[in-house]
Structures are given as C-alpha cells and as structure tokens.
CSV table of C-alpha atoms (C1' of nucleotides) in Angstrom, one decimal:
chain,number,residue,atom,x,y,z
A,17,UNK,CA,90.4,117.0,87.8
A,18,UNK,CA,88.4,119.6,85.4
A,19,UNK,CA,89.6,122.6,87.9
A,20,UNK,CA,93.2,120.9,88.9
A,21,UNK,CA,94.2,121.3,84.7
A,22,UNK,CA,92.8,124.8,84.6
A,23,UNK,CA,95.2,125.4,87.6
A,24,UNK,CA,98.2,123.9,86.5
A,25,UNK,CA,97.9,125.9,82.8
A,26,UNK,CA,96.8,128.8,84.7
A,27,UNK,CA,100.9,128.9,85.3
A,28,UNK,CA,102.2,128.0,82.5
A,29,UNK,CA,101.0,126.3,79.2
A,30,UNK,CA,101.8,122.5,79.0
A,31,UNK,CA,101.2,119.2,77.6
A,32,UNK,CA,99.3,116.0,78.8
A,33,UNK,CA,102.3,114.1,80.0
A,34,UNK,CA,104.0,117.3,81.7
A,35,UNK,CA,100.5,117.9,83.8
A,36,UNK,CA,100.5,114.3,84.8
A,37,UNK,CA,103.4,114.7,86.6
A,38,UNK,CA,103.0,117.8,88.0
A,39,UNK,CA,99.8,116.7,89.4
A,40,UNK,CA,101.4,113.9,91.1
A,41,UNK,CA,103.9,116.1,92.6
A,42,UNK,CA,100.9,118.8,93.6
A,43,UNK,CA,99.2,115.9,95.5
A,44,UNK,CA,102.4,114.6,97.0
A,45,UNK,CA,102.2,111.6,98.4
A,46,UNK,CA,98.6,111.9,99.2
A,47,UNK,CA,98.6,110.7,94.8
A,48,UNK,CA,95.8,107.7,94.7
A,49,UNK,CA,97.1,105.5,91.5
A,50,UNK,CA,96.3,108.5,88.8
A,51,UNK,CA,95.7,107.1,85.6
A,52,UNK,CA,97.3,108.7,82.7
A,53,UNK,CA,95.1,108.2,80.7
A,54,UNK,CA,92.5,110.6,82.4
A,55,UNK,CA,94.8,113.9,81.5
A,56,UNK,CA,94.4,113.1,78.1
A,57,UNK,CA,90.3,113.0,78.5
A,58,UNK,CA,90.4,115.7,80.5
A,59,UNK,CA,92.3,117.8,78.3
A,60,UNK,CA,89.7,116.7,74.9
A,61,UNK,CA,86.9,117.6,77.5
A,62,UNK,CA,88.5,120.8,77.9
A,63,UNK,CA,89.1,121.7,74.6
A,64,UNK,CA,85.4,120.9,73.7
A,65,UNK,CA,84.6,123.0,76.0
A,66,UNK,CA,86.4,125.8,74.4
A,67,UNK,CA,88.2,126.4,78.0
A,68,UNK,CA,91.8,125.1,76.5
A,69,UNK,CA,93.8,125.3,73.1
A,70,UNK,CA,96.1,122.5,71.8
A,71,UNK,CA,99.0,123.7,69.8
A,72,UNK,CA,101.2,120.5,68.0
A,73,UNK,CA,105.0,121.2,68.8
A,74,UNK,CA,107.5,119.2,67.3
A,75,UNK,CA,110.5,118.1,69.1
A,76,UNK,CA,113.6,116.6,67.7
A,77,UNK,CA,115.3,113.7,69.6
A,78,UNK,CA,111.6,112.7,71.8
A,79,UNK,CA,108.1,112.4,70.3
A,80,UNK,CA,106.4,115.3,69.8
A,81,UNK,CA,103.8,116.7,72.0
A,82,UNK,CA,100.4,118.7,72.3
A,83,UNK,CA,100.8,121.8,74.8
A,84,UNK,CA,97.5,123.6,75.9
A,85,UNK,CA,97.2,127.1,76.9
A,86,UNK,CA,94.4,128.5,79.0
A,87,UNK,CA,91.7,130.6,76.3
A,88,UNK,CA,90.6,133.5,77.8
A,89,UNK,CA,87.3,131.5,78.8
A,90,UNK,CA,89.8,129.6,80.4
A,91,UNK,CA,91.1,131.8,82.8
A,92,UNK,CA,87.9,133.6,83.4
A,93,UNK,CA,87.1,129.8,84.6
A,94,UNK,CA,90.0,129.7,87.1
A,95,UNK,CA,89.3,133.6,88.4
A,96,UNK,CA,85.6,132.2,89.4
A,97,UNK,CA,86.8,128.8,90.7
A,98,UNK,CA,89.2,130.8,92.9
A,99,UNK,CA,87.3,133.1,94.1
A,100,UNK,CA,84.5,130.2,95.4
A,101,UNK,CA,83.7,129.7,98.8
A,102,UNK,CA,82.4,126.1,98.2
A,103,UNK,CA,83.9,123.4,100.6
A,104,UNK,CA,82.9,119.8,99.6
A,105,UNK,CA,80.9,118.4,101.5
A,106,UNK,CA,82.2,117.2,105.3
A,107,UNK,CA,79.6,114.8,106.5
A,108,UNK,CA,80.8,111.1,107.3
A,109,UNK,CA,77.6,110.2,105.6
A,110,UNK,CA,78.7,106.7,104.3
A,111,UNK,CA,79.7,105.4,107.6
A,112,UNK,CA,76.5,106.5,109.4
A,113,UNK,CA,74.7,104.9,106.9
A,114,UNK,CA,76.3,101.6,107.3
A,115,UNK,CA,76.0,102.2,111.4
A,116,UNK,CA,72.1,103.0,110.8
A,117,UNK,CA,71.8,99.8,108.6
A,118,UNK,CA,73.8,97.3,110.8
A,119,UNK,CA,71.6,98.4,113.7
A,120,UNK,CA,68.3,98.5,112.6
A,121,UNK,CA,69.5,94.2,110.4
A,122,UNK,CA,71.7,92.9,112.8
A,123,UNK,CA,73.8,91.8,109.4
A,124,UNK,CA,76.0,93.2,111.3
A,125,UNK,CA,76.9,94.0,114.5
A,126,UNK,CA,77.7,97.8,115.1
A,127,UNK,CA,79.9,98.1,117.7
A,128,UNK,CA,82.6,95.9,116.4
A,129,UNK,CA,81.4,98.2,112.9
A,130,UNK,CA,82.9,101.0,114.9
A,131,UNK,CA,85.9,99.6,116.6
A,132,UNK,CA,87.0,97.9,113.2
A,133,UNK,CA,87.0,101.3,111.3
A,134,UNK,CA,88.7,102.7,114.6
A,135,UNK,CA,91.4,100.4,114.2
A,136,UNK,CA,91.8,101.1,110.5
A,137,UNK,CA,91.2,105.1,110.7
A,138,UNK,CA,94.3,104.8,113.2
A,139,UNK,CA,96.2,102.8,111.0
A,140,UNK,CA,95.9,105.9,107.8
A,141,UNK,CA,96.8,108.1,110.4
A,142,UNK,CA,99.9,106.2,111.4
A,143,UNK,CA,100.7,105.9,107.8
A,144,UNK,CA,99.8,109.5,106.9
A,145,UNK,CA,102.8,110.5,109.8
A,146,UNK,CA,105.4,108.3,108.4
A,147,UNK,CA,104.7,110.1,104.7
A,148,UNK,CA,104.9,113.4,106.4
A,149,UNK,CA,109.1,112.0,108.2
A,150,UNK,CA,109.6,111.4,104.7
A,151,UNK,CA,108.8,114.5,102.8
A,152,UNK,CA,110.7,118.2,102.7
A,153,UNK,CA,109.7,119.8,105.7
A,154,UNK,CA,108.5,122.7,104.0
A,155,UNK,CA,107.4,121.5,100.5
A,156,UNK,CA,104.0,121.7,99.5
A,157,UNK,CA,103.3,118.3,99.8
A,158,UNK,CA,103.7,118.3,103.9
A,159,UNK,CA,100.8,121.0,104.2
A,160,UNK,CA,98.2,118.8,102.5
A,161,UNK,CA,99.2,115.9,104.7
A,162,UNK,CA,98.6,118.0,107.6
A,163,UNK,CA,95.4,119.0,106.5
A,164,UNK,CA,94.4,115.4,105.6
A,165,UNK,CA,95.7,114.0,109.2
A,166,UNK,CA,93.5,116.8,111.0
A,167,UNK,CA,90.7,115.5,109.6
A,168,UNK,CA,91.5,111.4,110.4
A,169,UNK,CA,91.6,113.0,113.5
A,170,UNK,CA,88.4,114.6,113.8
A,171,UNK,CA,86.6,111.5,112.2
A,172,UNK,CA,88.6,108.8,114.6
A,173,UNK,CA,87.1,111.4,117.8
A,174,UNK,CA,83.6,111.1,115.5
A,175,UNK,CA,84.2,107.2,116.3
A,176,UNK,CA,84.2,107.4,119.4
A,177,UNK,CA,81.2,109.8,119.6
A,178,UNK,CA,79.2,107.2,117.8
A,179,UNK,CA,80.4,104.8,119.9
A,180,UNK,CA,78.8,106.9,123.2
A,181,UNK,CA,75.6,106.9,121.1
A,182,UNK,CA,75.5,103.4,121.0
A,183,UNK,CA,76.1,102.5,124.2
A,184,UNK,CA,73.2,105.3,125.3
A,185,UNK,CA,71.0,104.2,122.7
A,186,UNK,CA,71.4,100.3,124.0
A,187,UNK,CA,70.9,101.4,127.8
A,188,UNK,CA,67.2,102.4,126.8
N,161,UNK,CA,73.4,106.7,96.5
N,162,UNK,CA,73.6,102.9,95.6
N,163,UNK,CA,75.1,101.9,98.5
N,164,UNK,CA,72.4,103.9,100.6
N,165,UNK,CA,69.8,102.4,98.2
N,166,UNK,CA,70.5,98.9,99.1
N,167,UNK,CA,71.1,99.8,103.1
N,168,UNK,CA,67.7,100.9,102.9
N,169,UNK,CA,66.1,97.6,101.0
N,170,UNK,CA,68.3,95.8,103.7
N,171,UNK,CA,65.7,96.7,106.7
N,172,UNK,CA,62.7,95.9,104.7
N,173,UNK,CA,61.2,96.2,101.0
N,174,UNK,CA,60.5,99.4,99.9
N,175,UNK,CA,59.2,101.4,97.0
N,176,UNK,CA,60.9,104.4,94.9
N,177,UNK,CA,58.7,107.0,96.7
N,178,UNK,CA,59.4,106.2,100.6
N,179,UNK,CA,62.6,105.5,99.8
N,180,UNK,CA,63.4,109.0,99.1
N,181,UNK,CA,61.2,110.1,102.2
N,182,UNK,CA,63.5,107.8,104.2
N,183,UNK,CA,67.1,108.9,102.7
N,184,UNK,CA,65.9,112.3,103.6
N,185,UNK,CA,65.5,111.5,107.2
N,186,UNK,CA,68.4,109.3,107.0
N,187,UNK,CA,70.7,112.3,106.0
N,188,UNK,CA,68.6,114.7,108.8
N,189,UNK,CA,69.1,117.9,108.1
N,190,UNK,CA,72.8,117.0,106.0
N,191,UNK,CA,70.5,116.5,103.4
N,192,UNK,CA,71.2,118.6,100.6
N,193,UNK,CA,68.8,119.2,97.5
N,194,UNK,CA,67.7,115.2,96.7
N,195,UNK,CA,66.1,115.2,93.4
N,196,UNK,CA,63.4,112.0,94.1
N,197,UNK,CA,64.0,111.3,90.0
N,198,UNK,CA,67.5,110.1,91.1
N,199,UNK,CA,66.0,107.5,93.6
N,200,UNK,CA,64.9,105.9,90.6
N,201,UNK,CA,67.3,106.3,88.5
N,202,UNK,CA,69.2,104.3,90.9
N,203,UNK,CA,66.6,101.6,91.1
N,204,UNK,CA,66.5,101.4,87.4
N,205,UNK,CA,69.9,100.8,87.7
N,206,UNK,CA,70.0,98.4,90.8
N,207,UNK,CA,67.7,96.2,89.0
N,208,UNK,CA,69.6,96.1,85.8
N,209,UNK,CA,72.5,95.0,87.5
N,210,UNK,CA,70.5,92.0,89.4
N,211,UNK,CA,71.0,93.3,92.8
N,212,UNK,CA,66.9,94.2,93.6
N,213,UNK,CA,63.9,92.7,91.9
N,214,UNK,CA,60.6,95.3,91.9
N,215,UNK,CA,57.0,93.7,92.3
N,216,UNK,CA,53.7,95.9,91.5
N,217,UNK,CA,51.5,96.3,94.2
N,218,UNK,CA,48.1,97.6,93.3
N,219,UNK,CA,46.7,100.0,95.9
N,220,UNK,CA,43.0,101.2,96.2
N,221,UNK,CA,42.6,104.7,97.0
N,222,UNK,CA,46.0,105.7,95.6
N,223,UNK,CA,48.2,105.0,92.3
N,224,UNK,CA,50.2,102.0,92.7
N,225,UNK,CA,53.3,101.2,93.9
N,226,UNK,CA,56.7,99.2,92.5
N,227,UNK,CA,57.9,97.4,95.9
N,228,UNK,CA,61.8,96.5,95.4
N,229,UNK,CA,63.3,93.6,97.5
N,230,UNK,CA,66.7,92.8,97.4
N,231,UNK,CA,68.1,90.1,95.7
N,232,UNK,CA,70.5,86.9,97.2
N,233,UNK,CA,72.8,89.2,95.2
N,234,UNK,CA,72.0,92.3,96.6
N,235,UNK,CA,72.3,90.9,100.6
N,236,UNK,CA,75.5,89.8,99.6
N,237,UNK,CA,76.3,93.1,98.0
N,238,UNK,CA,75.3,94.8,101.4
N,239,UNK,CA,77.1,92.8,103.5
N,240,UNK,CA,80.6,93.2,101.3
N,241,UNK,CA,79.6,97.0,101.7
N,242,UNK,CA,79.1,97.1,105.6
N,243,UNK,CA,82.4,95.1,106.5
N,244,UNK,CA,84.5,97.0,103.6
N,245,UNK,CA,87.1,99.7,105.8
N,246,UNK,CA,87.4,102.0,103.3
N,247,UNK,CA,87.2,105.8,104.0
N,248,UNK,CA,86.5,108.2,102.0
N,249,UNK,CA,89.4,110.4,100.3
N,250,UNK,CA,90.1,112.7,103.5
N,251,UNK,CA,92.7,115.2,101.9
N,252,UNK,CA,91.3,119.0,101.6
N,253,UNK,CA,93.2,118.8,97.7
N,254,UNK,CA,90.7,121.1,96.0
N,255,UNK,CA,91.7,124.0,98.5
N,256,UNK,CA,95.2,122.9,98.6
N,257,UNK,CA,95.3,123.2,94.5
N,258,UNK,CA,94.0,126.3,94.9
N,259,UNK,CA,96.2,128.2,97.1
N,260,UNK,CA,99.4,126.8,95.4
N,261,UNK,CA,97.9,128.1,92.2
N,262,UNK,CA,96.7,131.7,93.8
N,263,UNK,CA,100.5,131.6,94.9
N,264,UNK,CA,102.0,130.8,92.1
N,265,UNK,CA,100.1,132.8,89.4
N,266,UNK,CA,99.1,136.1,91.0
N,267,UNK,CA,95.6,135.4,90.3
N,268,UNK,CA,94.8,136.4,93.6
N,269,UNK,CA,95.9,137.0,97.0
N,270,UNK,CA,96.6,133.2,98.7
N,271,UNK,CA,96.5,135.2,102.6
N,272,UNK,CA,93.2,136.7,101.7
N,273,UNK,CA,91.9,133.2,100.1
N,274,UNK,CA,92.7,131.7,103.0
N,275,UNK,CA,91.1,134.5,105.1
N,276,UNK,CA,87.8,134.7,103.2
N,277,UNK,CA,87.5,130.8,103.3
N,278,UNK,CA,87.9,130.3,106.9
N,279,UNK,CA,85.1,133.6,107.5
N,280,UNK,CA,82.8,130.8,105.5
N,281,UNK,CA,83.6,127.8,107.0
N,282,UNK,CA,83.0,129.5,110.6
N,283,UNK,CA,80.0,130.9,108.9
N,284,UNK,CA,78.8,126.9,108.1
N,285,UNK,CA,79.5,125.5,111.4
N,286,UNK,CA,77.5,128.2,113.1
N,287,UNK,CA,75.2,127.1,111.1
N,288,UNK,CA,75.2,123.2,111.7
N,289,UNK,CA,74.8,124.2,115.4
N,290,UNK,CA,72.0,126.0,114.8
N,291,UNK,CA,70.6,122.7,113.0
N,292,UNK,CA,72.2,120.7,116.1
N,293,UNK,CA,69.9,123.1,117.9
N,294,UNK,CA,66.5,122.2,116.2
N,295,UNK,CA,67.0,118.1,116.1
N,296,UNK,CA,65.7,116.1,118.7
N,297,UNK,CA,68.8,115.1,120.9
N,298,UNK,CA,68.8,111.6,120.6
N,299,UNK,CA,67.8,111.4,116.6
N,300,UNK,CA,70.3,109.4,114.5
N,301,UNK,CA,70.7,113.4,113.1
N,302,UNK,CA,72.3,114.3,115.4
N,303,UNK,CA,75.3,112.1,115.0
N,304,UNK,CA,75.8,112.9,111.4
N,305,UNK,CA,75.7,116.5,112.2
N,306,UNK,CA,78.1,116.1,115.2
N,307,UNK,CA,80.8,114.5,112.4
N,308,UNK,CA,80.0,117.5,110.4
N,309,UNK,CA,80.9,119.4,113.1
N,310,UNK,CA,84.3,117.9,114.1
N,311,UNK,CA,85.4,117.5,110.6
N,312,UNK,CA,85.0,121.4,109.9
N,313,UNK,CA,86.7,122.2,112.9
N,314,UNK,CA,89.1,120.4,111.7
N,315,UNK,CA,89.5,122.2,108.4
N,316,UNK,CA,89.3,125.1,110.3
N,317,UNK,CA,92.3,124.7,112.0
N,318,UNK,CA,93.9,123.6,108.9
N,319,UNK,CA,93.4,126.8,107.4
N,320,UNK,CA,95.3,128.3,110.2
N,321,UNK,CA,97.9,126.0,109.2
N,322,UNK,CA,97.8,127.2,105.8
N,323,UNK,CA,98.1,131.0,107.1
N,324,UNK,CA,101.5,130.1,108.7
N,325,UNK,CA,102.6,128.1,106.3
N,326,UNK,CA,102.0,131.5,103.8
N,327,UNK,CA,103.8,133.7,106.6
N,328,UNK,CA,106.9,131.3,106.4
N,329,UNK,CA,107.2,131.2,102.9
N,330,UNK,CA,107.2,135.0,102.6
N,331,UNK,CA,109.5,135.5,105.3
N,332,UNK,CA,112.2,133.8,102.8
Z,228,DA,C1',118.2,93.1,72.9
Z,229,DC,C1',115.4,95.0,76.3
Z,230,DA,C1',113.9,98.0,80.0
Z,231,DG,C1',112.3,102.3,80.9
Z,232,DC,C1',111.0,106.9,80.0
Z,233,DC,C1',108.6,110.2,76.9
Z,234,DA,C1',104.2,111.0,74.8
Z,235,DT,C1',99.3,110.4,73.3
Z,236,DG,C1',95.2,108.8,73.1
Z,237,DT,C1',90.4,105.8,72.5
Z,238,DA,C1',86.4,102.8,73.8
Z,239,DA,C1',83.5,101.5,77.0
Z,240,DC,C1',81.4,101.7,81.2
Z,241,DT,C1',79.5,103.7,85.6
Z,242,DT,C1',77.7,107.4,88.3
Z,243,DG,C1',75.8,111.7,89.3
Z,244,DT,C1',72.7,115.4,88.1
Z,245,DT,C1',69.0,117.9,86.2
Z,246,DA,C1',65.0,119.2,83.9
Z,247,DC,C1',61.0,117.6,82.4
Z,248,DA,C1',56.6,114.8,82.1
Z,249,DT,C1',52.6,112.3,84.0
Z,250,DG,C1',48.8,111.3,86.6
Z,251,DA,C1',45.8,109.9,90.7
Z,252,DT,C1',43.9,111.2,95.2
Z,253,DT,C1',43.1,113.9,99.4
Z,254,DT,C1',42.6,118.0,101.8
Z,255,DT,C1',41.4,122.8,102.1
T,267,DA,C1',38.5,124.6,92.3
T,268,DA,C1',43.2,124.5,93.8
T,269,DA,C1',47.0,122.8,96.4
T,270,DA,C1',49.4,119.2,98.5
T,271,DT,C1',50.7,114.5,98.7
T,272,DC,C1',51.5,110.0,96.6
T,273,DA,C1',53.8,107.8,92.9
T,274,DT,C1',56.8,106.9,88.8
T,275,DG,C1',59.7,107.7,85.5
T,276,DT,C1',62.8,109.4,80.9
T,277,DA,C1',66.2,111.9,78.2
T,278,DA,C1',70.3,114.0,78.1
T,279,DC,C1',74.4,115.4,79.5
T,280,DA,C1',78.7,115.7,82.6
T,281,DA,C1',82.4,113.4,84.9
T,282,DG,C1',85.1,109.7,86.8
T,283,DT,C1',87.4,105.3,85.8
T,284,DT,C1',89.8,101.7,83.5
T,285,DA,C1',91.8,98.9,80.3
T,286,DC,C1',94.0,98.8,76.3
T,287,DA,C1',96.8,100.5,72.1
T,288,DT,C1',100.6,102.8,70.0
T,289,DG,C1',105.2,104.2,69.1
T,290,DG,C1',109.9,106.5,69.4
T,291,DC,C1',114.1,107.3,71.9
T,292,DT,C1',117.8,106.4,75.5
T,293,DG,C1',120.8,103.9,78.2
T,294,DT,C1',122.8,99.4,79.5
DNA sequence: ACAGCCATGTAACTTGTTACATGATTTT
DNA sequence: AAAATCATGTAACAAGTTACATGGCTGT
C-alpha cells in the first residue's frame, strides 16, 4: 500500500479519493474489496513520515480536496523501491502446514485436504480466465492476470506433487 | 504465525522454546530469519484470546518450562483453519506496480527492470536447487521447496510475458 | 425527496517485527 | 573460564484492516 501511493504520486500529485481509484484501476480486476478508508491512513502515515505533502485546494461546485505531492524524500523512496530486487516470498508455506498437521492429527484427512483445494485452485483459475475475456486485450490490467494465472498454475501442478508424496509416503 | 502456532499445539503440547525449534524444521530450509521472541509473542497472544492455556512445568537440571495445550477453542480454531480453501493472494501486484510506474514516470528503464529482475529470480531458483540438493529426499522440506520451485518458474515466465508485453507497447 | 458520486477522515484492533534483557545449565 | 544450549519474555513501533462518521453536490 505504503510503495503503491509513492507510485501513483510518483506520476502526478493527487488526492486521497483520486488514488483510490486509480489503484483500483492499476489492480484491475485482480482489486480485493479496497477500503477507502486505508488511502486516507496511508496518506497521514506518509506525511508523518515526511515522504508526502498535503496541500488544501479548494474547488467550487464539489468539496474540496487534499492533493499530495512526492517530497524529495519521497522520490528518493520510490528510486530505491524501484531499483529492489526483492520478490515476496513464493513458498506455499500455509498449505504445507495444514498438509503436515492433518497428517501427523488425523483432524483431518489429507488427501481429500489436497483434492478439495485442487478443486478450488481450478475454480480461481477458471474465474481468473473469464476476467481476462472480459478485459482490453492490451490494457494493463490483462498482464497482471496473466501473471496471477501462471502462478494458480504452478501451485495446482504443486497439488499434485504433494499428492505423489503422499501416496509414496503411505506405501512405506 | 498463529495459524502455524496452533498446527503445531494440534499434534501435541508444546512449550515456547521447541516450538520455535519445530517451525524451523517445519519451514526446512524456507525458513527465513525467525526471531524465537516472536514465538512468544504469539503465545502471549494465543492465550489472551482463549485459544491455548500454558501450565509450568518445573524441570531439574534445567530452567523451567511453560507447556501450552490447546484449548476446546483452539481445536475448533484448527479445524475451521485446515478445512478453510482460501489461497493466499497469488497476483505478482508489487512488480506489476512497479513497471507501470518505471513506464509511466521515466524513473527508470521498465525493459531493463524487467531484465535485472528475472537475472535474480534465476539467481534464487538456482539457489533452492542447491537447497533441494542438501535435504534428505523424502523430508517434508522437500515439498515446500519443490512449490518454491514451481511458483518461481512461474514468475519467471511471467516476466518474459512482461518483456513482450513492453516490446508491443513500444512498437505503437 | 432520494440515490449516488465526490471527498475526507478517525478510532480501535490485530499482526508482524525487532531489539533488548535475563538467567540457568552443560560442554569444551 | 568461556561458549553453547535451554528457556522466557517485554517494549515499542510499523502496517494492515474495518467499521463508522461526516457532509456537499448532481441528477432524476
């Protein structure tokens, strides 16, 4: 969120409501429910931390509004947030976790863990396809949903890997 | 961390100090920096909100221990958690947000971002094989690291996406 | 008159994260 | 005598999340 405000007034300066609707159009339809409410702390966050500057401009006809421009901080920020290799981290560690427990309790039992998520992870991906019919082929939005489908992909073919170890593991 | 927390309390009681000895061999060699302070944080937590109750165990030869069990609340807690589908957010955003604001500001170059970024990530999964390399081949670390594995290639090839995508849009 | 958009925020809570503090016992 | 292992925590801050509150203007 912190980085995605820097990036938007790294364009242009702008105002709480404007960046809430630019970030829902930057995350395409791959938007979770965005609360408002959380570009407004963001931005006080921001401006405490000396990395943004408010600036009160009154309109005639509509409310007025609070547009932010980057301080130079502020960009130095972005600069170093571009130029960082750092990948969030990639491994499924919840669900092994949840395999690992449900095998070692029998509170649950893991291969219908496995087949269940299956099911569902093919279900996103399904849903993630009909999203992409929908969009402009070549807006921005279509590229993110390419990238999040590649990765339902990887993690469905994970599934099934985990679902070789079980069967192995069983067989002993 | 909760979650893991109570997956662990699920197999058997446990105090704060093996409990950090056994999320570390849980998460193999995924396991990035664990501070142990945060296992108890978590516990402190855990047993404010009802889910685990501790009991002091006095030990000869060795400072005592604080043995948590899990609560009627807590099983139930664990057994929501383990039939819940959910999946953790799978869209590559923060790289997404980034090229779009490398292409739209002229803070840097969005072919050589993508460049540089896929050098690392084929830099990481060189490195997970080498990991994959040093576990014992049936060792529940293993699995985790083969999800890593599938979910970078994945990226991977995403990035390649990303570089056509670029070419496209400059062609026009 | 009322819905819907424009516009801004606060209070309260949960998590993650880190740095630091403490001390006993066992092995070298 | 020192180092490693066993064992537990606190204080403080950063960040995400949500529910709620406020109000003006525009079009029907």
């Amino acid at each position: 969120m912190r980085e995605a405000i820097l990036a938007l007034l790294a364009k242009e300066p702008a105002h709480g409501y404007d960046l809430h609707a630019r970030l829902m159009r930057a995350l395409g339809p791959a938007r979770e429910a965005m609360n408002p409410g959380q570009v407004y702390v963001t931005l006080a966050r921001l401006e405490r931390a000396g990395l943004v500057q408010p600036q009160d401009v009154k309109q005639s006809g509509r409310p007025d509004k609070r547009v932010y421009t980057l301080t130079p901080a502020g960009s130095e920020r972005v600069s170093q947030w571009l130029s960082d290799l750092s990948w969030s981290k990639v491994a499924p560690v919840e669900f092994h976790l949840k395999l690992i427990a449900a095998a070692q309790t029998g509170l649950a039992d893991p291969v219908s863990l496995v087949d269940a998520q299956r099911l569902e992870l093919l279900r996103r991906l399904r849903e993630l396809q009909d999203l992409a019919r929908g969009e402009d082929a070549d807006s921005e939005g279509v590229l993110l949903l390419e990238g999040a489908a590649l990765r339902l992909q990887a993690d469905i073919r994970w599934l099934e890997t985990c679902e070789r170890w079980l069967a192995e593991r069983m067989s002993r």
